[in-house]
Short mmCIF file of C-alpha atoms and ligand atoms in Angstrom, two decimals:
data_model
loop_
_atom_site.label_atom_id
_atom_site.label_comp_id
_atom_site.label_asym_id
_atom_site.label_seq_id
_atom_site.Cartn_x
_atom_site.Cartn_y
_atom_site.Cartn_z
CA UNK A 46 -91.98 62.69 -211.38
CA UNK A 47 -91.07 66.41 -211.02
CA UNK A 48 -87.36 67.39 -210.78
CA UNK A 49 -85.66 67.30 -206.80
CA UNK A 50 -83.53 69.60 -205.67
CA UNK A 51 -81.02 67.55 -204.05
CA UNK A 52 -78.92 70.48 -203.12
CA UNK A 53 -78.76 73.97 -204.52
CA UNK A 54 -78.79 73.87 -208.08
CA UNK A 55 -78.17 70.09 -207.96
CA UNK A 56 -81.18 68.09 -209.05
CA UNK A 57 -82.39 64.85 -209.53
CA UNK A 58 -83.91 64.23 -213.13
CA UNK A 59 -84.19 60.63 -213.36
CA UNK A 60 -87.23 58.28 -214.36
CA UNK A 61 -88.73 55.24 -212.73
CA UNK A 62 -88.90 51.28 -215.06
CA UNK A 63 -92.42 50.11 -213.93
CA UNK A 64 -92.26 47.89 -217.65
CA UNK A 65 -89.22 46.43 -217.82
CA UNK A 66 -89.95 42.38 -216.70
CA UNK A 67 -86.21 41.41 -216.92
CA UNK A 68 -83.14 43.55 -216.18
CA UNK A 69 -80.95 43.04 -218.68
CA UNK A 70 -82.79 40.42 -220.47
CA UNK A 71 -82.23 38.24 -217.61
CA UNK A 72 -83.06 39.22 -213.90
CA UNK A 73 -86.74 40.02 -212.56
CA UNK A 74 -87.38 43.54 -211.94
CA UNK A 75 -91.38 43.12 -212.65
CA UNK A 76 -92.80 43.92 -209.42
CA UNK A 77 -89.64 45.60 -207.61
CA UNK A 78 -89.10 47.97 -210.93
CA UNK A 79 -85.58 49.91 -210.52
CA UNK A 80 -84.59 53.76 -211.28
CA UNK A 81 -82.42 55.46 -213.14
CA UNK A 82 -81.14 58.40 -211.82
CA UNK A 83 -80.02 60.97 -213.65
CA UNK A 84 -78.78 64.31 -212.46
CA UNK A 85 -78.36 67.97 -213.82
CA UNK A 86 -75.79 70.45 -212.22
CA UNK A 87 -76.68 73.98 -213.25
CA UNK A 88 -74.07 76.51 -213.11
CA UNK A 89 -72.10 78.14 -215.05
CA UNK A 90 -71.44 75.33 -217.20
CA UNK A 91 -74.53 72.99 -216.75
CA UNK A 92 -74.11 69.48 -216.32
CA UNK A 93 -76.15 66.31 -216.75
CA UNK A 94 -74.59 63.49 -215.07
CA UNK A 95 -75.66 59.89 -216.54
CA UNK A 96 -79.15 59.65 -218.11
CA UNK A 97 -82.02 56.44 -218.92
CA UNK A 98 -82.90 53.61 -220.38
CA UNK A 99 -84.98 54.79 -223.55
CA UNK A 100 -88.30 54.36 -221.39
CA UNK A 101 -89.99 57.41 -220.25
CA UNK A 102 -87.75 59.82 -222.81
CA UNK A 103 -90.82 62.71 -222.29
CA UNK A 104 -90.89 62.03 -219.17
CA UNK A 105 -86.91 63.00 -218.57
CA UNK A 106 -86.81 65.63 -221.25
CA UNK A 107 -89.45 67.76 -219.48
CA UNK A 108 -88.31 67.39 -216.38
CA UNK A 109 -85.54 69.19 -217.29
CA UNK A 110 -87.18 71.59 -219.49
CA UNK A 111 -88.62 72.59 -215.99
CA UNK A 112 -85.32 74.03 -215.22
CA UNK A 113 -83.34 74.85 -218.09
CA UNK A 114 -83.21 74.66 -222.02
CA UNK A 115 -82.12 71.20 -222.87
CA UNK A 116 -79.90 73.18 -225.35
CA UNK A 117 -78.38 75.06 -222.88
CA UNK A 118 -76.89 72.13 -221.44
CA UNK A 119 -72.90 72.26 -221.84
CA UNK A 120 -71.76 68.58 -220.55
CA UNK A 121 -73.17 65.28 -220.10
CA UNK A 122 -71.00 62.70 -217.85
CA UNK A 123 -71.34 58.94 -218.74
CA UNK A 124 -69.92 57.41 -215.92
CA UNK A 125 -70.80 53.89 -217.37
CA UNK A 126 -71.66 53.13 -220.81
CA UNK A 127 -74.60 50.36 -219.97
CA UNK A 128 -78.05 51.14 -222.13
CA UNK A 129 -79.56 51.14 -218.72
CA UNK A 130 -77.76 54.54 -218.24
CA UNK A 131 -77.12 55.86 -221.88
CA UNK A 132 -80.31 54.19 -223.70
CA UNK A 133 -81.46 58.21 -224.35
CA UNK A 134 -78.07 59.70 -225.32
CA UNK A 135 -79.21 59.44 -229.54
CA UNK A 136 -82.28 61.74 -228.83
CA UNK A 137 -80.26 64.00 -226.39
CA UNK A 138 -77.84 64.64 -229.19
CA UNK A 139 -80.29 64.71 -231.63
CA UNK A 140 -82.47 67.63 -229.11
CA UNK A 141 -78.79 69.13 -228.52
CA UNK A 142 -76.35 68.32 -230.55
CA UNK A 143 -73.64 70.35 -228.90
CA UNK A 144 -73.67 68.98 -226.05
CA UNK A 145 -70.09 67.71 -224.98
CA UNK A 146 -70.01 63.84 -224.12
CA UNK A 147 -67.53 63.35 -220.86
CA UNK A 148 -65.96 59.45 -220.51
CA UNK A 149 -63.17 57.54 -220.03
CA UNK A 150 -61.11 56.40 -221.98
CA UNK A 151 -62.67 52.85 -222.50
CA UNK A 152 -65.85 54.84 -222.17
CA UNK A 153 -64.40 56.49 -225.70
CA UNK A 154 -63.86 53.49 -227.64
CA UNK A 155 -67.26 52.11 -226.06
CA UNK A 156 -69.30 55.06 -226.69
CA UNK A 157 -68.42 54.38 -230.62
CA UNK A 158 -69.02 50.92 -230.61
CA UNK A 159 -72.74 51.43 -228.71
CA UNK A 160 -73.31 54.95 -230.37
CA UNK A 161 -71.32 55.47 -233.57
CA UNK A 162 -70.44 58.93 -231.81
CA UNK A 163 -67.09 60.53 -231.88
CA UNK A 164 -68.09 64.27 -232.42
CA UNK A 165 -68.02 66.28 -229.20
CA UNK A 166 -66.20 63.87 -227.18
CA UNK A 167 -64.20 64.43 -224.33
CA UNK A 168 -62.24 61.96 -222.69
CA UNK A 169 -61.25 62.93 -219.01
CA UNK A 170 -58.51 61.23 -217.16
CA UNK A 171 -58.77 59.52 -214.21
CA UNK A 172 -58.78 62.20 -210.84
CA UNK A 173 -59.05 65.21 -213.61
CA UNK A 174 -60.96 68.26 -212.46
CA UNK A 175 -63.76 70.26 -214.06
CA UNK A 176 -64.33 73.76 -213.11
CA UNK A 177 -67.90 74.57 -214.28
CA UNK A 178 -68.39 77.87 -212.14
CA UNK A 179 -68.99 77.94 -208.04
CA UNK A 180 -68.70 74.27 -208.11
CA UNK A 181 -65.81 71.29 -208.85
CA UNK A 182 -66.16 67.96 -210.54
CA UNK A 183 -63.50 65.46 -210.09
CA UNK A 184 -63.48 62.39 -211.99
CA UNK A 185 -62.05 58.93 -210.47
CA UNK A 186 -61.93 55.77 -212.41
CA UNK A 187 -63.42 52.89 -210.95
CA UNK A 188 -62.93 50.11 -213.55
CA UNK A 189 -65.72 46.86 -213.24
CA UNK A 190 -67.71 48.53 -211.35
CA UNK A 191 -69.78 47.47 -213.21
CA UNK A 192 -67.92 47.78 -216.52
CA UNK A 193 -64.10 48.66 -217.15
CA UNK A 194 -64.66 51.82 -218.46
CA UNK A 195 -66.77 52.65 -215.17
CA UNK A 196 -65.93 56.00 -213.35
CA UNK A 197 -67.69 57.87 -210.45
CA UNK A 198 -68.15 61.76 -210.46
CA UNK A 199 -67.62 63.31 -207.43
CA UNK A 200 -68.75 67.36 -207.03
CA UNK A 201 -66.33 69.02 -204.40
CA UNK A 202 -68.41 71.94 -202.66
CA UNK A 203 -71.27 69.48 -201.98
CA UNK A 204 -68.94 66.27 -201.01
CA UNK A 205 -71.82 64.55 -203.59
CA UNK A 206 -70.47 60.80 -205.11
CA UNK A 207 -72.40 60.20 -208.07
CA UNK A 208 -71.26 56.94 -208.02
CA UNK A 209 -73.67 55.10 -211.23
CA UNK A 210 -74.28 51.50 -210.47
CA UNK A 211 -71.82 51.68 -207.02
CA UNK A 212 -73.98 51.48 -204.23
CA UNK A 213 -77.09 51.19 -206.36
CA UNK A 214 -80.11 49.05 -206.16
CA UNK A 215 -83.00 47.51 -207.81
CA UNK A 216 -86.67 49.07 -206.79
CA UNK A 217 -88.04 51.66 -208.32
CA UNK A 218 -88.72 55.22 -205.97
CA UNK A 219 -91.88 54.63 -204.36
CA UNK A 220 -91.93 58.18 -203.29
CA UNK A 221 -89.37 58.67 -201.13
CA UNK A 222 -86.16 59.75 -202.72
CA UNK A 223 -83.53 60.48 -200.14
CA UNK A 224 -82.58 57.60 -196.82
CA UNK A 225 -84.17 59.33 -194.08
CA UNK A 226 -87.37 60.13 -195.81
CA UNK A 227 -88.06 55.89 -196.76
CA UNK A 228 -90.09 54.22 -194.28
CA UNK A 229 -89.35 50.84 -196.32
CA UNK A 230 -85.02 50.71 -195.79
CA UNK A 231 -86.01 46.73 -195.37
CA UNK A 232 -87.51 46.60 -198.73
CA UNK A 233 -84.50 48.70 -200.34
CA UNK A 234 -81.75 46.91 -198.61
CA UNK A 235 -82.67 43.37 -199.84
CA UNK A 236 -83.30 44.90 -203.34
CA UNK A 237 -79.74 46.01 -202.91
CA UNK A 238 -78.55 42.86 -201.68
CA UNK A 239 -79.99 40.74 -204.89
CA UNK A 240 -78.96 43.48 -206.97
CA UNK A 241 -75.26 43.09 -205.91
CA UNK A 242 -75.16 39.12 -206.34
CA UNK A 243 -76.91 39.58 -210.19
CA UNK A 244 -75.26 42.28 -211.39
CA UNK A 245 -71.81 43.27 -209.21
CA UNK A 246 -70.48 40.18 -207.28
CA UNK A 247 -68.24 39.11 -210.28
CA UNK A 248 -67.00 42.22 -210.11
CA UNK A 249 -66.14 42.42 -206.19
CA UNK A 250 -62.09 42.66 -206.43
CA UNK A 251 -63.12 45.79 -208.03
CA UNK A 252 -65.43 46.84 -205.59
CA UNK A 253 -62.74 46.99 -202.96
CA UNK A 254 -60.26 48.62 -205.51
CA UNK A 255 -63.03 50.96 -205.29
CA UNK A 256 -63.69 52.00 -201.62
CA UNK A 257 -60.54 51.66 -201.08
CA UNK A 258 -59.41 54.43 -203.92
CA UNK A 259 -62.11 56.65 -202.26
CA UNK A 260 -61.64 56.06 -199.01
CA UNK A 261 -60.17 59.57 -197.96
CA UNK A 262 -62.68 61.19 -200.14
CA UNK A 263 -65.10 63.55 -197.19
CA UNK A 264 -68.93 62.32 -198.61
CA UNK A 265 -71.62 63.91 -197.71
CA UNK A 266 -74.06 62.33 -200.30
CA UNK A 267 -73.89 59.12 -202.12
CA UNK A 268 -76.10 59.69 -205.05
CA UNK A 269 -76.15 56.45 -207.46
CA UNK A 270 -77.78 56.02 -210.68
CA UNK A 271 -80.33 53.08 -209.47
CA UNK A 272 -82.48 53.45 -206.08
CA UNK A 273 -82.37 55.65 -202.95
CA UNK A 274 -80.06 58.69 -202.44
CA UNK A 275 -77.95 57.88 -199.05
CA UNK A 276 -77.86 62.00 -197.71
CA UNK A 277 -78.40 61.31 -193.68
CA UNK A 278 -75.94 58.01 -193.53
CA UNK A 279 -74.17 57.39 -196.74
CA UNK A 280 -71.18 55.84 -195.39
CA UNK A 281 -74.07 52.53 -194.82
CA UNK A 282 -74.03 51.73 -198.11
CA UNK A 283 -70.52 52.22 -198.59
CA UNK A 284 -70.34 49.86 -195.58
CA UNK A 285 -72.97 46.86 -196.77
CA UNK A 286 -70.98 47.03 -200.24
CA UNK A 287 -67.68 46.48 -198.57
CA UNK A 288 -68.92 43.69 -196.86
CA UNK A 289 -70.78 41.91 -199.69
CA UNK A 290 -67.64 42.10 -201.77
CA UNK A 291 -65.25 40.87 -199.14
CA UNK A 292 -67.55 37.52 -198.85
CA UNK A 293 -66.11 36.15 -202.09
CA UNK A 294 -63.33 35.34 -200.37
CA UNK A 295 -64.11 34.98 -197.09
CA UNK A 296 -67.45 33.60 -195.54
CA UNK A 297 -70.35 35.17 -195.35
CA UNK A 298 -72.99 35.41 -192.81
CA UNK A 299 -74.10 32.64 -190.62
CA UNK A 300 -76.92 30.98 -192.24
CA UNK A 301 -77.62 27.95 -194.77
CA UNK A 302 -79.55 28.43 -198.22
CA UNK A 303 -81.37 24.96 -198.90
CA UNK A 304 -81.73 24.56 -202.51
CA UNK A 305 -83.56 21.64 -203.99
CA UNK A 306 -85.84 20.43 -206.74
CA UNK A 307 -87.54 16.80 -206.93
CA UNK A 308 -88.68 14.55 -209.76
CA UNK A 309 -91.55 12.56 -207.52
CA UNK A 310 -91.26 13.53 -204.31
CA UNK A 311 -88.69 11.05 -202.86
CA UNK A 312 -85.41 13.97 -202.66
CA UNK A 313 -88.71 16.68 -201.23
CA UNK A 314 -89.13 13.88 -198.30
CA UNK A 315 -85.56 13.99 -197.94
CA UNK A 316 -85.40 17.99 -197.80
CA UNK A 317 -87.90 18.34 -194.88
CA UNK A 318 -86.38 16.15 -192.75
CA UNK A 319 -82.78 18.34 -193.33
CA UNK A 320 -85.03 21.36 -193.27
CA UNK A 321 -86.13 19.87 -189.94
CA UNK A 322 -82.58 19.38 -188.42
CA UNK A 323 -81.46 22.74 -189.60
CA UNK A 324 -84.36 24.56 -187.89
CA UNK A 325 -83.48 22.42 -184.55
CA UNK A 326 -80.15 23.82 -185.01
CA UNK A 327 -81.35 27.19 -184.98
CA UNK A 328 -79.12 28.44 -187.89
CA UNK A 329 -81.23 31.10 -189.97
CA UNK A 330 -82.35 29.02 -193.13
CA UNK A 331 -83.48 30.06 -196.59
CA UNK A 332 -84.92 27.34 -198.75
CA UNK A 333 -85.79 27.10 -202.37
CA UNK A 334 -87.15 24.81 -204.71
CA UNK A 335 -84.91 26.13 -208.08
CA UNK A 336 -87.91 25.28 -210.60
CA UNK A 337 -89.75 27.40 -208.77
CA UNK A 338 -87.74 30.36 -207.72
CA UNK A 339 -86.30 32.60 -210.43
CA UNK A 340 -82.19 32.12 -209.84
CA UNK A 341 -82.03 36.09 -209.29
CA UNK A 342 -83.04 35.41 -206.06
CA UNK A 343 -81.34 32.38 -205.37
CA UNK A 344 -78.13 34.50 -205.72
CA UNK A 345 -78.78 36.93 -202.97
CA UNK A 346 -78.90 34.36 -200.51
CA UNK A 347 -76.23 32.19 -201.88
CA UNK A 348 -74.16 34.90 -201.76
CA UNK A 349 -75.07 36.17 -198.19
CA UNK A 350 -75.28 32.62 -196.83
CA UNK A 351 -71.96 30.56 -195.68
CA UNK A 352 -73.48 26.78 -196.03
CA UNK A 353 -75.53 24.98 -198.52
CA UNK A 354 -77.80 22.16 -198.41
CA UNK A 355 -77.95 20.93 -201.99
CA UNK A 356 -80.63 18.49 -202.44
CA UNK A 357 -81.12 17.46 -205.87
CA UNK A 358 -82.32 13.77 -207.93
CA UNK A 359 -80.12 12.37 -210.34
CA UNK A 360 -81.34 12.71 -214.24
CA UNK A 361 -79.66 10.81 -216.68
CA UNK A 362 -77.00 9.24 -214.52
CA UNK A 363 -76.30 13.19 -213.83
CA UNK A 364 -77.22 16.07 -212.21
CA UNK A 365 -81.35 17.46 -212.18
CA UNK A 366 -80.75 20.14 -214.81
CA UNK A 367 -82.41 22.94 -213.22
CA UNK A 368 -79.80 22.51 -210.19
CA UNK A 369 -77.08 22.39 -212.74
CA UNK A 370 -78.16 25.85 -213.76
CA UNK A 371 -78.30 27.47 -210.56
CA UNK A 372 -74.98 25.83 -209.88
CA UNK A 373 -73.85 27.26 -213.18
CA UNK A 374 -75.11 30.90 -212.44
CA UNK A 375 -73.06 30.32 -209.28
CA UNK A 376 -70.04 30.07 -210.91
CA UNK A 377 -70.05 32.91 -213.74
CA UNK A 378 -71.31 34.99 -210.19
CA UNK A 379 -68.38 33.44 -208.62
CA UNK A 380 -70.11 32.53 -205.14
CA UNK A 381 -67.00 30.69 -203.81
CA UNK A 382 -66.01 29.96 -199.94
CA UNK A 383 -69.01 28.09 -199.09
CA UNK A 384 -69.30 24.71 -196.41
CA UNK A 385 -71.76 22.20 -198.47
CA UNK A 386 -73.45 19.25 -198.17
CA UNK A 387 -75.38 17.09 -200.72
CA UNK A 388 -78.33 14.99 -200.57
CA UNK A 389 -80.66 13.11 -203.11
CA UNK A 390 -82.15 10.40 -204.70
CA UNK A 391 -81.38 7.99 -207.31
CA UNK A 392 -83.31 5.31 -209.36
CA UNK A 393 -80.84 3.00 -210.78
CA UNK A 394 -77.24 4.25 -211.06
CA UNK A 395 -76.18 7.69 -208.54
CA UNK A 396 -74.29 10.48 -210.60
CA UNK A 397 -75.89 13.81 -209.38
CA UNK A 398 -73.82 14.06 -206.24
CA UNK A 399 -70.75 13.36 -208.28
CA UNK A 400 -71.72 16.27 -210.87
CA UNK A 401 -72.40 18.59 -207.99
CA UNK A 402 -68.88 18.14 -206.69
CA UNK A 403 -67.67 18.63 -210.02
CA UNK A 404 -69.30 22.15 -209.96
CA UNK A 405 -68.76 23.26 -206.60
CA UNK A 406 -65.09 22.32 -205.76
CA UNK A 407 -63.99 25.03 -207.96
CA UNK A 408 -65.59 27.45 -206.15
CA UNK A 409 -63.36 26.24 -203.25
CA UNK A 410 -67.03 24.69 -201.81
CA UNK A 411 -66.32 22.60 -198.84
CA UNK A 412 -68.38 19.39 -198.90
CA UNK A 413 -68.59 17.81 -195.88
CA UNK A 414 -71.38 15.41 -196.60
CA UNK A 415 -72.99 13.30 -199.12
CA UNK A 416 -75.96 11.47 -198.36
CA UNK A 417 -77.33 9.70 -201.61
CA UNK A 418 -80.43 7.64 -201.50
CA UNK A 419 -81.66 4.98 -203.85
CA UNK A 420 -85.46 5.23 -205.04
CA UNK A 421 -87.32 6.04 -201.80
CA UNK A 422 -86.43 7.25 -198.63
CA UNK A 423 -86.78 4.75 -195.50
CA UNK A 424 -87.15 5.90 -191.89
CA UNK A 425 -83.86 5.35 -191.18
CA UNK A 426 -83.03 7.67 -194.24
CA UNK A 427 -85.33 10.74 -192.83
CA UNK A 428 -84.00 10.11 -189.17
CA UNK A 429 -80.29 10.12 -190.90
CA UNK A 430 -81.28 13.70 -193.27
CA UNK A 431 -82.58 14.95 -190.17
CA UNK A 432 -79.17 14.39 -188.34
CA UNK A 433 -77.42 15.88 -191.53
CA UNK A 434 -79.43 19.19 -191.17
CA UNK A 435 -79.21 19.63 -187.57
CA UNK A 436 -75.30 19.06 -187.50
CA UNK A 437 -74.89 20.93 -190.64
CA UNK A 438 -76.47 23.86 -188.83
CA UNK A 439 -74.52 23.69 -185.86
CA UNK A 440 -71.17 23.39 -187.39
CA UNK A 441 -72.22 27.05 -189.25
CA UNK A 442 -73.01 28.70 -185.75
CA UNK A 443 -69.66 27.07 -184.64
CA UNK A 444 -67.65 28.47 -187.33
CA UNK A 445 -65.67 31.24 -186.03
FE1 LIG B 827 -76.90 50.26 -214.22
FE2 LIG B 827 -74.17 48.51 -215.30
O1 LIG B 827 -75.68 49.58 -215.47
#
């Protein structure tokens, strides 16, 4: 892609990861992709705030060589030490080796222990200012999100946040680069949405720390190192942020994920007669068979969702290990505050319900059902699944 002038003299220089297959070794990115946007400031000082991956390192370098001499680049800001944002910064300094790096001070001791670099390092403090000609960066620490030596950037004559992995998103640019020029918000939004629950959720205290901190900062743009730049409404991510953090400790939206897996069929019987109560109830219902469904996605709605419907066999005299590890992403995510209810079946002795529990109550998971069946289900068992789902339902849309 060719440089954008996001403002004058302000320009975004980042690349797009159509090759990556798993973000950070772990979550699926290979048909959604993500950015990572970088940005250069030219002035009298010029300024590159946050770089790449090592993907696509021509790719970046020209772009900038478009508008200025790599060399005569005075700064570069790492708000966040992550490879996903610093992956280039050994051939920068190899291109430019005057360049003066601008952290943190975790960001310090981390840029050493990724980089080996201490020459032409400067740490700034948290709120410090940067005068580097007609415009003003300000620097405000915004620890765990997504790392603790995380800080945004914010430039004063513009009211720009460069805010890194706040407010970012998986999916690479598909053309459009600012909010009101994307005809596919939907597309972004939920990209957003599953990028939060892999990546940020743990870190939603944080979050909140976060908005809160900048709260009486005036915004104009929200520019963040991964997905869309918010120009015509930026305060809407700021928004859909606030309330995805605040739902680890309250509940979330009104709807019911329905996760289950099955060994022959008999807990799958069980599942569409729940499936078939819950749509009766008319609560808004996401299902997912977990050896199917990658647990990236899982998350999103787990962590948008108030109720679960956990249907899983029992393996072992315990729980169906695939369901154990969705359960056990759950917790390291910390998807907590849910209302749950359990339903399987057994062959000889029960025990997956039992480990479920064991899982979930930590997560302050409400069960308010367990329905276990030995070997197959009878009528009596769909007719009773089917109650569980429809009730289940309608206690979520009763919840106040
Ligand atoms: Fe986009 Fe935490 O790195």
């Amino acid at each position: 892609m060719r440089p954008v002038e996001i403002r004058p003299k302000i320009y975004w220089v980042g690349v797009n990861d159509r090759f990556t297959q798993l973000f950070e070794g772990l979550w699926p990115i290979g048909e959604e992709g993500v950015s990572y946007n970088s940005y250069l400031l030219i002035d009298e000082k010029s300024v590159l705030i946050d770089l790449a991956k090592s993907i696509e390192t021509d790719e970046f370098f020209s772009q900038i060589d478009q508008l200025i001499p790599i060399s005569k680049i005075d700064y570069v800001v790492l708000n966040h030490m992550e490879p996903d944002h610093t992956g280039i910064l050994g051939v920068l300094r190899k291109i430019a080796p005057k360049i003066t790096i601008l952290v943190s001070e975790k960001g310090q001791r981390m840029l050493q222990a990724f980089y080996h670099l201490t020459e032409n390092v400067k740490v700034v403090r948290d709120t410090e200012e940067l005068d580097i000609g007609e415009k003003k960066l300000k620097f405000y620490y915004t620890p765990f999100v997504h790392w603790p030596e995380t800080m945004m950037t914010y430039e004063t004559t513009n009211k720009i946040l460069f805010s890194c992995d706040g407010f970012g998103g998986y999916g690479a640019l598909r053309g459009a680069l600012f909010d009101d020029e994307c005809k596919e918000q939907e597309f972004y939004e939920r990209e957003m949405l599953r990028y939060y629950a892999n990546i940020v959720a743990t870190f939603s205290k944080p979050v909140l720390k976060a908005i809160e901190k900048l709260s009486s900062l005036p915004i104009d743009i929200i520019a963040p190192s991964h997905g869309l730049i918010w120009r015509k409404d930026p305060l809407k991510v700021v928004s859909l942020y606030k309330k995805w953090a605040q739902y680890m400790d309250s509940p979330a939206e009104k709807g019911v994920t329905l996760l289950y897996g099955s060994m022959y069929g008999n807990t799958e019987k069980l599942m569409s007669s729940v499936l078939k109560g819950l749509s009766a109830s008319g609560v808004p219902t996401e299902v997912f068979n977990v050896t199917q469904t990658h647990v990236s996605y899982i998350l999103a709605s787990l962590w948008k969702n108030r109720g679960v419907i956990i249907g899983a066999p029992t393996y072992e005299g315990s729980l169906f290990p695939p369901m154990g590890d969705v359960l056990q992403m759950a917790t390291v995510k910390r998807v907590q505050n849910k209302t749950a209810a359990i339903f399987g079946s057994y062959g000889w002795s029960g025990g997956a319900s039992k480990r479920i529990r064991e899982m979930v109550e930590p997560l302050n998971w409400q069960v308010t059902e367990v329905f276990d069946v030995n070997g197959g289900p009878t009528q009596e068992d769909l007719q009773r699944a089917e109650r569980l789902g429809f009730e289940f339902g309608k206690k979520i849309l009763e919840q106040p």
